[in-house]
Amino acid sequence: METLGKKRKGSEMLPSCRRSFSPITVVWPHLSLEDYSRQKRKCKEDEVLKVAVAFVTRVVKGIAIAPPCGSASLEPPNRGLKRKIGCIEAATQFGRKKKIEQDYDLGATIGSGKFGSVVLCRSKVNGEEFACKTLRKGEDLVHQEVEIMQHLSGHPGIVTLKAVYEDLKSFFLVMELCSGGRLLDQMAKERRYSEYHAANILKELVLVIKYCHDMRVVHRDIKPENILLTATGQMKLADFGLAVRMSNGQSLTGVVGSPAYVAPEVLTGHYSEKVDIWSAGVLLHALLVSVLPFHGDTLDSVFEAIKNADLDFENGAWRSISQPARDLVARMLTRDVSVRLTADEVLGHPWILFHTEATLGMASLETKMGNHEKPASPQLTVSPGVVSERSKMIPNGFLNDDSFLFLSSNSSSTRSEVQDSALVDALTVAISRVAISEPKRTRLCGPSGPIQQECSSNIKVNNNNNNLCTAF
Ligand SMILES: Nc1ncnc2c1ncn2[C@@H]1O[C@H](COP(=O)(O)OP(=O)(O)OP(=O)(O)O)[C@@H](O)[C@H]1O
């Protein structure tokens, strides 16, 4: 077995064609479905309280009435970059007339993937370093990647495209250099993240996903391998190789993505931008408990788990995770797409607000349940106005349910601070519980029997822990 973190993108060994290629007996979860299909072919041929209350209100009234899923359609195949390059900025157009070597010194390979390799490159003008991704021409998705990167470039959470060059065989995408590695590598080191940390990572990611969706783009391959970090640790979403533009009236089709992160509806037919929320939910699960939610020994068993396995929040590491965190994971990993949260709704979820809202302070909290990160510094501070507003809305009885309170362990904090904290958290949880008791939701992906402790080949078995699959 091999840990996910040790695997560099593109460094994966593709399954040998000498083996008989059967998804039933052989699984390569680190390969995207695209890789999988390609390999199959190859082998044949070679993102407080008001908002929180508003959140519940929307849920009860039917958040579930999520906006109609975006209708999406793929660009007609075989349209060349020429038409698409029309929307690409001048800085990237002139590059077509020059060779990349005239402007940049190309250096060492820093990554590789399904469509080509990524090398370090240095501007001959000012010595600035960039990453240059070479994409071999010939595949429609390659053309789409260039166009979509240009379309999205400029957002702080997306790798900036600096210039595009091309020759007869390839496109050369000069991008900002993310020298901090991949989130996956950080996860391999960190293993489990505190709820505070996980919530902040998820918020950053979902803000970018929201931007993509607002720009009518579905990424379709959200996973920690595709989240890069800058030297200062800023997260940047990368790899738009499987991304598609959406237009009204049509749903997306095409089985693409990476097996462990793929949404169930991708496997069964038509789908929407909500597939990115599912994948982000898988990532949140991994951040919180260091295990992928859906796994198996074969590709078929992974897909079977994605389609049918229930989440188990009662056992293992989940026992130390707060109810609001579990609530969010369940709402993101809900198979009923109409009920699955949108990016906006994830960003408005009480758990995200609690850990990331400025009015609540940037405290990291220790839960009574024993979340492993202790508050580093400031206690939770809540402005009196906010508290009184919250007090009005507390449902009777919830404060007595101390099993869900986040209580400060810092004795220097005043009684009222602790009470305020408890108030906020109890309410947050209460809200979540009200919402999750909605019949339609409990049916979906609710906690039930334990996940089968089978491991994908990219998940390390922890033999000291009842064969729990420990990812990363
Ligand atoms: N801007 C960048 N800065 C630093 N490293 C990068 C950058 N872009 C890509 N890389 C490295 O190159 C690897 C492959 O890049 P990318 O994911 O864009 O390629 P890909 O061919 O689409 O890969 P995949 O086969 O996983 O879809 C990344 O995992 C990362 O390690």
Short mmCIF file of C-alpha atoms and ligand atoms in Angstrom, two decimals:
data_model
loop_
_atom_site.label_atom_id
_atom_site.label_comp_id
_atom_site.label_asym_id
_atom_site.label_seq_id
_atom_site.Cartn_x
_atom_site.Cartn_y
_atom_site.Cartn_z
CA MET A 1 0.00 0.00 0.00
CA GLU A 2 1.17 3.51 -0.67
CA THR A 3 0.20 6.76 1.03
CA LEU A 4 -1.40 9.45 -1.08
CA GLY A 5 1.10 12.03 0.07
CA LYS A 6 4.07 10.23 -1.26
CA LYS A 7 2.77 10.22 -4.72
CA ARG A 8 3.77 13.10 -6.94
CA LYS A 9 1.30 13.98 -9.57
CA GLY A 10 2.29 12.50 -12.77
CA SER A 11 4.89 10.41 -11.09
CA GLU A 12 2.37 7.66 -10.65
CA MET A 13 3.22 4.52 -12.40
CA LEU A 14 0.66 3.89 -14.98
CA PRO A 15 -0.58 0.35 -14.84
CA SER A 16 1.31 -1.86 -17.10
CA CYS A 17 -0.44 -2.91 -20.22
CA ARG A 18 1.02 -6.31 -19.74
CA ARG A 19 -1.52 -6.84 -16.96
CA SER A 20 -4.97 -7.67 -17.98
CA PHE A 21 -6.94 -4.41 -17.63
CA SER A 22 -10.03 -5.01 -15.60
CA PRO A 23 -11.65 -2.38 -13.35
CA ILE A 24 -13.04 -5.19 -11.31
CA THR A 25 -9.73 -6.60 -10.30
CA VAL A 26 -7.38 -3.70 -10.70
CA VAL A 27 -7.72 -0.18 -9.27
CA TRP A 28 -5.58 2.89 -9.58
CA PRO A 29 -7.46 5.48 -7.47
CA HIS A 30 -4.75 8.08 -8.00
CA LEU A 31 -5.55 8.07 -11.67
CA SER A 32 -8.27 10.37 -12.91
CA LEU A 33 -11.11 8.79 -14.76
CA GLU A 34 -9.68 10.42 -17.77
CA ASP A 35 -6.38 8.66 -17.15
CA TYR A 36 -8.32 5.52 -16.46
CA SER A 37 -10.17 5.64 -19.74
CA ARG A 38 -7.09 6.71 -21.58
CA GLN A 39 -5.13 3.91 -20.02
CA LYS A 40 -7.91 1.54 -20.87
CA ARG A 41 -7.72 2.68 -24.47
CA LYS A 42 -3.99 2.62 -24.37
CA CYS A 43 -3.97 -0.96 -23.25
CA LYS A 44 -6.26 -1.93 -25.94
CA GLU A 45 -4.12 -0.04 -28.27
CA ASP A 46 -1.13 0.78 -26.21
CA GLU A 47 -16.81 27.75 0.97
CA VAL A 48 -22.98 35.06 12.96
CA LEU A 49 -26.00 34.00 13.63
CA LYS A 50 -28.27 35.96 11.39
CA VAL A 51 -26.72 34.31 8.61
CA ALA A 52 -26.91 31.04 10.43
CA VAL A 53 -30.58 31.49 11.16
CA ALA A 54 -31.09 32.55 7.61
CA PHE A 55 -29.30 29.40 6.66
CA VAL A 56 -31.74 27.28 8.63
CA THR A 57 -34.67 29.24 7.37
CA ARG A 58 -33.56 28.60 3.86
CA VAL A 59 -33.03 24.97 4.61
CA VAL A 60 -36.40 24.53 6.27
CA LYS A 61 -38.12 26.44 3.55
CA GLY A 62 -36.19 24.42 1.11
CA ILE A 63 -32.70 25.41 0.46
CA ALA A 64 -33.12 22.31 -0.95
CA ILE A 65 -34.61 24.30 -3.58
CA ALA A 66 -31.18 24.95 -4.73
CA PRO A 67 -30.99 27.02 -7.80
CA PRO A 68 -31.60 24.97 -10.83
CA CYS A 69 -28.52 23.16 -11.53
CA GLY A 70 -26.56 24.74 -13.98
CA SER A 71 -27.10 23.73 -17.04
CA ALA A 72 -24.08 23.12 -18.85
CA SER A 73 -22.81 22.11 -22.09
CA LEU A 74 -19.50 21.26 -23.47
CA GLU A 75 -18.07 23.37 -26.18
CA PRO A 76 -18.61 21.64 -29.42
CA PRO A 77 -15.64 19.46 -30.01
CA ASN A 78 -12.97 20.22 -32.48
CA ARG A 79 -13.23 23.99 -32.30
CA GLY A 80 -9.68 25.17 -32.50
CA LEU A 81 -7.86 27.45 -30.13
CA LYS A 82 -7.79 30.07 -32.82
CA ARG A 83 -11.35 31.16 -32.17
CA LYS A 84 -10.91 30.74 -28.46
CA ILE A 85 -7.67 32.62 -28.31
CA GLY A 86 -9.66 35.67 -29.33
CA CYS A 87 -10.60 36.09 -25.68
CA ILE A 88 -7.03 35.67 -24.53
CA GLU A 89 -5.26 38.87 -23.48
CA ALA A 90 -2.69 40.52 -25.67
CA ALA A 91 0.10 39.42 -23.38
CA THR A 92 -0.67 35.88 -24.26
CA GLN A 93 -1.36 36.46 -27.92
CA PHE A 94 1.93 37.99 -28.95
CA GLY A 95 3.60 35.00 -27.49
CA ARG A 96 2.31 33.01 -30.40
CA LYS A 97 4.60 34.88 -32.68
CA LYS A 98 7.67 34.24 -30.59
CA LYS A 99 9.28 31.15 -29.29
CA ILE A 100 9.05 30.75 -25.56
CA GLU A 101 12.82 30.36 -25.42
CA GLN A 102 13.19 33.93 -26.60
CA ASP A 103 11.53 35.22 -23.43
CA TYR A 104 12.18 32.53 -20.84
CA ASP A 105 14.88 30.14 -19.76
CA LEU A 106 13.32 26.76 -19.23
CA GLY A 107 14.57 24.80 -16.24
CA ALA A 108 13.94 21.68 -14.23
CA THR A 109 10.75 19.66 -14.33
CA ILE A 110 8.59 20.42 -11.28
CA GLY A 111 5.58 18.31 -12.13
CA SER A 112 3.88 16.31 -14.78
CA GLY A 113 0.36 15.21 -15.52
CA LYS A 114 -1.86 13.66 -18.08
CA PHE A 115 -1.47 16.29 -20.78
CA GLY A 116 2.16 17.23 -20.37
CA SER A 117 4.87 18.38 -18.04
CA VAL A 118 5.47 21.46 -15.90
CA VAL A 119 8.92 23.04 -15.73
CA LEU A 120 10.44 25.93 -13.86
CA CYS A 121 11.07 28.92 -16.13
CA ARG A 122 12.76 32.27 -15.63
CA SER A 123 12.02 35.54 -17.41
CA LYS A 124 14.96 36.73 -19.48
CA VAL A 125 13.79 40.30 -18.85
CA ASN A 126 13.69 40.44 -15.04
CA GLY A 127 14.65 36.99 -13.83
CA GLU A 128 11.23 36.36 -12.36
CA GLU A 129 10.40 32.67 -11.95
CA PHE A 130 7.30 31.00 -13.30
CA ALA A 131 5.96 27.55 -13.97
CA CYS A 132 5.57 26.54 -17.59
CA LYS A 133 3.09 23.81 -18.45
CA THR A 134 3.48 22.17 -21.81
CA LEU A 135 0.27 20.81 -23.29
CA ARG A 136 0.47 18.58 -26.28
CA LYS A 137 -1.94 19.66 -28.97
CA GLY A 138 -4.57 17.35 -30.32
CA GLU A 139 -7.05 16.87 -27.49
CA ASP A 140 -10.11 19.07 -27.14
CA LEU A 141 -9.70 19.31 -23.40
CA VAL A 142 -6.26 20.83 -23.93
CA HIS A 143 -7.81 23.67 -25.88
CA GLN A 144 -10.46 24.10 -23.23
CA GLU A 145 -7.85 24.27 -20.49
CA VAL A 146 -6.11 27.19 -22.14
CA GLU A 147 -9.35 29.04 -22.71
CA ILE A 148 -10.73 28.42 -19.23
CA MET A 149 -7.49 29.40 -17.50
CA GLN A 150 -7.56 32.66 -19.39
CA HIS A 151 -11.22 33.15 -18.54
CA LEU A 152 -10.60 32.63 -14.81
CA SER A 153 -7.09 34.03 -14.46
CA GLY A 154 -6.86 37.07 -12.19
CA HIS A 155 -8.70 35.67 -9.17
CA PRO A 156 -6.33 35.44 -6.16
CA GLY A 157 -7.34 31.83 -5.59
CA ILE A 158 -6.52 30.69 -9.08
CA VAL A 159 -3.11 30.16 -10.60
CA THR A 160 -2.49 33.21 -12.78
CA LEU A 161 -1.81 32.63 -16.44
CA LYS A 162 0.96 34.98 -17.52
CA ALA A 163 1.42 34.10 -21.17
CA VAL A 164 0.70 31.46 -23.77
CA TYR A 165 3.08 30.34 -26.50
CA GLU A 166 2.66 27.63 -29.02
CA ASP A 167 4.52 25.73 -31.63
CA LEU A 168 3.32 23.10 -34.03
CA LYS A 169 2.97 20.38 -31.44
CA SER A 170 2.38 22.10 -28.12
CA PHE A 171 1.00 25.02 -26.11
CA PHE A 172 3.22 26.52 -23.41
CA LEU A 173 1.34 28.05 -20.51
CA VAL A 174 3.49 30.41 -18.42
CA MET A 175 1.88 30.51 -14.98
CA GLU A 176 2.66 32.02 -11.61
CA LEU A 177 4.94 29.73 -9.68
CA CYS A 178 3.43 27.98 -6.69
CA SER A 179 6.56 26.96 -4.89
CA GLY A 180 4.81 25.82 -1.70
CA GLY A 181 3.87 22.47 -3.19
CA ARG A 182 0.49 20.85 -3.20
CA LEU A 183 -2.16 20.75 -0.44
CA LEU A 184 -1.85 17.00 -0.70
CA ASP A 185 1.76 17.13 0.38
CA GLN A 186 0.85 19.38 3.29
CA MET A 187 -1.92 16.96 4.26
CA ALA A 188 0.52 14.10 4.21
CA LYS A 189 2.63 15.93 6.78
CA GLU A 190 -0.21 17.34 8.86
CA ARG A 191 -2.39 14.25 8.75
CA ARG A 192 -5.44 15.52 10.70
CA TYR A 193 -6.38 19.18 10.71
CA SER A 194 -8.07 21.02 13.57
CA GLU A 195 -11.64 22.04 12.81
CA TYR A 196 -10.51 25.66 12.77
CA HIS A 197 -7.83 24.96 10.23
CA ALA A 198 -10.02 22.70 8.11
CA ALA A 199 -12.83 25.26 8.07
CA ASN A 200 -10.47 27.96 6.87
CA ILE A 201 -9.02 25.78 4.14
CA LEU A 202 -12.49 24.75 3.01
CA LYS A 203 -13.68 28.35 2.98
CA GLU A 204 -10.78 29.39 0.76
CA LEU A 205 -11.46 26.55 -1.59
CA VAL A 206 -15.20 27.11 -1.75
CA LEU A 207 -14.70 30.82 -2.41
CA VAL A 208 -12.73 29.82 -5.49
CA ILE A 209 -15.29 27.20 -6.48
CA LYS A 210 -18.00 29.85 -6.13
CA TYR A 211 -16.00 32.13 -8.39
CA CYS A 212 -15.67 29.38 -10.98
CA HIS A 213 -19.37 28.63 -10.81
CA ASP A 214 -20.24 32.34 -11.04
CA MET A 215 -18.02 32.41 -14.11
CA ARG A 216 -19.97 29.44 -15.45
CA VAL A 217 -17.09 27.00 -15.14
CA VAL A 218 -17.18 23.59 -13.48
CA HIS A 219 -13.72 22.38 -12.43
CA ARG A 220 -14.63 18.68 -12.25
CA ASP A 221 -11.36 17.63 -10.67
CA ILE A 222 -11.29 19.21 -7.21
CA LYS A 223 -8.76 17.30 -5.10
CA PRO A 224 -5.75 18.20 -2.94
CA GLU A 225 -3.36 17.35 -5.76
CA ASN A 226 -4.84 20.24 -7.72
CA ILE A 227 -4.63 22.80 -4.92
CA LEU A 228 -1.22 24.42 -5.01
CA LEU A 229 0.39 26.64 -2.41
CA THR A 230 2.46 29.75 -2.94
CA ALA A 231 5.67 30.42 -1.05
CA THR A 232 3.57 32.33 1.51
CA GLY A 233 1.09 29.46 1.80
CA GLN A 234 -1.74 30.97 -0.22
CA MET A 235 -3.96 28.38 -1.86
CA LYS A 236 -4.36 28.40 -5.62
CA LEU A 237 -6.67 26.14 -7.56
CA ALA A 238 -4.87 24.64 -10.53
CA ASP A 239 -5.31 22.11 -13.28
CA PHE A 240 -8.31 23.10 -15.34
CA GLY A 241 -7.63 20.21 -17.66
CA LEU A 242 -11.05 18.68 -17.02
CA ALA A 243 -12.93 21.94 -16.50
CA VAL A 244 -15.86 22.87 -18.74
CA ARG A 245 -17.85 26.00 -19.49
CA MET A 246 -21.53 25.89 -18.65
CA SER A 247 -24.37 27.36 -20.56
CA ASN A 248 -28.05 27.43 -19.74
CA GLY A 249 -30.34 24.59 -20.49
CA GLN A 250 -28.10 21.58 -20.58
CA SER A 251 -26.52 19.36 -18.01
CA LEU A 252 -22.99 18.06 -18.16
CA THR A 253 -22.16 14.58 -19.20
CA GLY A 254 -18.96 12.62 -19.38
CA VAL A 255 -17.37 10.45 -16.76
CA VAL A 256 -14.39 12.55 -15.70
CA GLY A 257 -12.72 13.32 -12.42
CA SER A 258 -10.64 11.35 -9.97
CA PRO A 259 -12.24 8.18 -8.62
CA ALA A 260 -12.18 8.89 -4.89
CA TYR A 261 -13.50 12.43 -5.39
CA VAL A 262 -16.04 11.87 -8.10
CA ALA A 263 -19.70 12.60 -7.37
CA PRO A 264 -22.23 9.77 -7.72
CA GLU A 265 -24.20 11.54 -10.44
CA VAL A 266 -21.08 11.69 -12.60
CA LEU A 267 -21.13 7.92 -12.61
CA THR A 268 -24.78 7.66 -13.52
CA GLY A 269 -25.36 10.30 -16.15
CA HIS A 270 -26.12 13.97 -16.24
CA TYR A 271 -24.70 16.35 -13.69
CA SER A 272 -24.07 19.99 -12.78
CA GLU A 273 -21.64 22.29 -10.97
CA LYS A 274 -22.66 20.53 -7.71
CA VAL A 275 -20.07 17.86 -8.51
CA ASP A 276 -17.43 20.32 -7.30
CA ILE A 277 -19.22 20.61 -3.94
CA TRP A 278 -19.19 16.84 -3.57
CA SER A 279 -15.46 16.70 -4.27
CA ALA A 280 -14.84 19.54 -1.78
CA GLY A 281 -16.87 17.50 0.74
CA VAL A 282 -14.59 14.53 0.17
CA LEU A 283 -11.64 16.81 0.77
CA LEU A 284 -13.21 18.20 3.99
CA HIS A 285 -13.74 14.64 5.19
CA ALA A 286 -10.07 13.88 4.54
CA LEU A 287 -8.92 17.08 6.26
CA LEU A 288 -10.92 16.32 9.40
CA VAL A 289 -10.27 12.62 9.83
CA SER A 290 -7.45 11.92 7.43
CA VAL A 291 -9.41 9.24 5.62
CA LEU A 292 -11.19 9.34 2.32
CA PRO A 293 -14.94 8.69 2.74
CA PHE A 294 -15.36 6.31 -0.14
CA HIS A 295 -12.83 3.68 -0.89
CA GLY A 296 -12.40 0.09 -1.85
CA ASP A 297 -10.00 -2.41 -3.29
CA THR A 298 -11.20 -2.09 -6.82
CA LEU A 299 -12.44 0.77 -8.90
CA ASP A 300 -15.87 -0.83 -8.92
CA SER A 301 -15.94 -1.03 -5.13
CA VAL A 302 -14.91 2.64 -4.88
CA PHE A 303 -17.74 3.56 -7.22
CA GLU A 304 -20.13 1.29 -5.35
CA ALA A 305 -19.20 3.07 -2.09
CA ILE A 306 -19.69 6.46 -3.73
CA LYS A 307 -23.12 5.42 -4.90
CA ASN A 308 -24.32 3.55 -1.80
CA ALA A 309 -22.08 3.64 1.28
CA ASP A 310 -23.36 5.56 4.29
CA LEU A 311 -21.10 7.91 6.18
CA ASP A 312 -20.28 6.78 9.69
CA PHE A 313 -19.91 9.75 12.04
CA GLU A 314 -20.13 7.66 15.20
CA ASN A 315 -16.87 5.79 15.05
CA GLY A 316 -13.17 6.36 14.77
CA ALA A 317 -11.86 9.87 14.47
CA TRP A 318 -15.33 11.24 13.87
CA ARG A 319 -16.11 10.80 17.57
CA SER A 320 -13.92 13.82 18.32
CA ILE A 321 -15.40 15.97 15.58
CA SER A 322 -18.14 18.48 16.37
CA GLN A 323 -21.72 18.05 15.27
CA PRO A 324 -21.65 21.15 13.01
CA ALA A 325 -18.62 19.82 11.17
CA ARG A 326 -20.35 16.49 10.62
CA ASP A 327 -23.45 18.35 9.49
CA LEU A 328 -21.54 20.19 6.82
CA VAL A 329 -19.80 17.09 5.55
CA ALA A 330 -23.15 15.30 5.33
CA ARG A 331 -24.72 18.19 3.44
CA MET A 332 -21.87 18.30 0.96
CA LEU A 333 -21.83 14.56 0.49
CA THR A 334 -25.54 14.29 -0.07
CA ARG A 335 -26.43 12.22 -3.06
CA ASP A 336 -29.62 14.12 -3.78
CA VAL A 337 -28.17 16.90 -5.86
CA SER A 338 -31.21 19.09 -5.27
CA VAL A 339 -30.46 19.06 -1.53
CA ARG A 340 -26.67 19.22 -1.75
CA LEU A 341 -25.40 22.65 -0.71
CA THR A 342 -24.35 25.23 -3.24
CA ALA A 343 -21.04 27.05 -2.83
CA ASP A 344 -22.89 30.02 -1.30
CA GLU A 345 -24.67 27.75 1.14
CA VAL A 346 -21.43 26.09 2.21
CA LEU A 347 -19.96 29.54 2.85
CA GLY A 348 -23.06 30.38 4.91
CA HIS A 349 -22.95 27.20 6.96
CA PRO A 350 -22.74 27.86 10.75
CA TRP A 351 -19.55 25.81 11.14
CA ILE A 352 -17.76 27.82 8.47
CA LEU A 353 -19.06 31.09 9.89
CA PHE A 354 -18.11 30.07 13.40
CA HIS A 355 -14.51 29.34 12.54
CA THR A 356 -13.95 32.04 9.97
CA GLU A 357 -16.19 35.03 10.79
CA ALA A 358 -14.17 38.03 11.91
CA THR A 359 -16.80 39.02 14.49
CA LEU A 360 -16.16 35.79 16.28
CA GLY A 361 -12.46 36.43 16.49
CA MET A 362 -9.88 34.19 15.00
CA ALA A 363 -9.92 31.82 17.91
CA SER A 364 -9.27 28.20 17.43
CA LEU A 365 -11.45 26.25 19.73
CA GLU A 366 -11.12 23.16 21.74
CA THR A 367 -14.25 21.16 21.84
CA LYS A 368 -15.43 19.42 24.89
CA MET A 369 -15.26 16.37 22.77
CA GLY A 370 -11.51 16.66 22.59
CA ASN A 371 -10.64 18.07 19.25
CA HIS A 372 -6.90 17.89 19.24
CA GLU A 373 -5.97 21.54 18.61
CA LYS A 374 -5.98 23.76 21.72
CA PRO A 375 -6.87 27.43 21.45
CA ALA A 376 -3.66 29.13 20.49
CA SER A 377 -4.44 32.60 21.62
CA PRO A 378 -7.47 34.76 21.84
CA GLN A 379 -10.67 33.50 23.32
CA LEU A 380 -13.77 33.66 21.32
CA THR A 381 -15.06 37.19 21.48
CA VAL A 382 -18.54 38.14 20.53
CA SER A 383 -19.86 41.63 20.36
CA PRO A 384 -22.67 42.20 22.92
CA GLY A 385 -25.07 43.18 20.21
CA VAL A 386 -24.52 39.99 18.41
CA VAL A 387 -24.98 38.00 21.58
CA SER A 388 -28.25 39.60 22.50
CA GLU A 389 -29.45 39.07 19.02
CA ARG A 390 -28.44 35.46 19.31
CA SER A 391 -30.07 35.06 22.72
CA LYS A 392 -33.42 35.97 21.29
CA MET A 393 -33.19 33.19 18.87
CA ILE A 394 -32.08 30.29 21.03
CA PRO A 395 -34.48 27.47 20.80
CA ASN A 396 -35.60 26.21 24.22
CA GLY A 397 -33.58 23.39 25.65
CA PHE A 398 -30.62 23.47 23.38
CA LEU A 399 -28.30 25.02 25.98
CA ASN A 400 -28.90 22.06 28.20
CA ASP A 401 -27.57 19.72 25.64
CA ASP A 402 -24.01 20.15 26.81
CA SER A 403 -22.72 17.32 24.78
CA PHE A 404 -22.46 19.70 21.88
CA LEU A 405 -21.06 22.78 23.61
CA PHE A 406 -17.69 24.12 22.73
CA LEU A 407 -16.37 25.26 26.13
CA SER A 408 -13.26 27.29 26.67
CA SER A 409 -10.62 25.65 28.80
CA ASN A 410 -8.89 28.95 29.50
CA SER A 411 -9.51 29.80 33.15
CA SER A 412 -8.62 33.46 32.59
CA SER A 413 -11.64 33.96 30.45
CA THR A 414 -14.58 35.49 32.20
CA ARG A 415 -17.72 33.60 32.95
CA SER A 416 -19.65 35.70 30.49
CA GLU A 417 -17.09 35.03 27.75
CA VAL A 418 -17.43 31.34 28.34
CA GLN A 419 -21.18 31.63 28.44
CA ASP A 420 -21.13 33.65 25.24
CA SER A 421 -18.98 31.06 23.58
CA ALA A 422 -21.22 28.30 24.74
CA LEU A 423 -24.23 30.27 23.60
CA VAL A 424 -22.89 30.77 20.16
CA ASP A 425 -21.82 27.20 19.78
CA ALA A 426 -24.93 25.69 21.23
CA LEU A 427 -27.00 27.76 18.88
CA THR A 428 -24.85 26.91 15.97
CA VAL A 429 -25.25 23.27 16.72
CA ALA A 430 -28.92 23.61 17.46
CA ILE A 431 -29.40 25.22 14.12
CA SER A 432 -27.56 22.46 12.45
CA ARG A 433 -29.57 19.86 14.27
CA VAL A 434 -32.85 21.46 13.35
CA ALA A 435 -31.79 21.46 9.79
CA ILE A 436 -30.49 17.96 9.71
CA SER A 437 -33.65 16.55 11.21
CA GLU A 438 -35.43 17.41 8.03
CA PRO A 439 -36.63 14.05 6.78
CA LYS A 440 -35.37 14.49 3.30
CA ARG A 441 -31.84 15.03 4.55
CA THR A 442 -31.63 12.21 7.05
CA ARG A 443 -32.28 9.80 4.29
CA LEU A 444 -29.26 10.95 2.52
CA CYS A 445 -25.83 9.92 3.40
CA GLY A 446 -26.76 9.99 7.07
CA PRO A 447 -24.60 8.30 9.61
CA SER A 448 -25.31 4.63 9.79
CA GLY A 449 -23.23 1.54 9.65
CA PRO A 450 -19.50 1.75 9.49
CA ILE A 451 -17.78 2.20 6.21
CA GLN A 452 -16.18 -0.92 5.05
CA GLN A 453 -12.59 -0.72 6.04
CA GLU A 454 -11.22 -1.57 2.74
CA CYS A 455 -8.43 0.46 1.38
CA SER A 456 -7.75 1.83 -1.96
CA SER A 457 -4.31 1.28 -3.19
CA ASN A 458 -3.50 4.91 -2.40
CA ILE A 459 -4.63 4.58 1.18
CA LYS A 460 -2.34 3.31 3.86
CA VAL A 461 -3.72 0.69 6.17
CA ASN A 462 -3.15 1.42 9.81
CA ASN A 463 -2.86 -2.03 11.23
CA ASN A 464 -2.81 -0.74 14.78
CA ASN A 465 -6.24 0.71 14.41
CA ASN A 466 -8.52 -2.08 13.37
CA ASN A 467 -7.61 -1.80 9.80
CA LEU A 468 -8.85 1.78 9.58
CA CYS A 469 -7.83 3.15 6.29
CA THR A 470 -5.59 6.05 6.94
CA ALA A 471 -5.21 8.28 4.00
CA PHE A 472 -2.32 10.62 3.59
N1 LIG B 1 1.87 26.95 -11.30
C1 LIG B 1 2.54 25.91 -10.80
N2 LIG B 1 3.54 26.11 -9.91
C2 LIG B 1 4.24 25.05 -9.40
N3 LIG B 1 4.00 23.76 -9.71
C3 LIG B 1 3.01 23.51 -10.59
C4 LIG B 1 2.24 24.55 -11.17
N4 LIG B 1 1.33 23.98 -12.00
C5 LIG B 1 1.53 22.67 -11.93
N5 LIG B 1 2.53 22.36 -11.09
C6 LIG B 1 3.04 21.01 -10.77
O1 LIG B 1 2.82 20.17 -11.86
C7 LIG B 1 1.90 19.14 -11.53
C8 LIG B 1 1.02 18.83 -12.72
O2 LIG B 1 0.32 20.00 -13.07
P1 LIG B 1 -1.19 19.94 -13.54
O3 LIG B 1 -2.06 19.33 -12.48
O4 LIG B 1 -1.63 21.29 -13.99
O5 LIG B 1 -1.03 18.95 -14.78
P2 LIG B 1 -2.02 17.92 -15.41
O6 LIG B 1 -1.36 17.40 -16.58
O7 LIG B 1 -3.34 18.53 -15.70
O8 LIG B 1 -2.13 16.87 -14.25
P3 LIG B 1 -3.22 15.74 -14.01
O9 LIG B 1 -2.78 14.62 -14.79
O10 LIG B 1 -3.18 15.39 -12.53
O11 LIG B 1 -4.55 16.27 -14.38
C9 LIG B 1 1.16 19.65 -10.29
O12 LIG B 1 0.70 18.61 -9.46
C10 LIG B 1 2.23 20.44 -9.59
O13 LIG B 1 3.06 19.59 -8.85
#
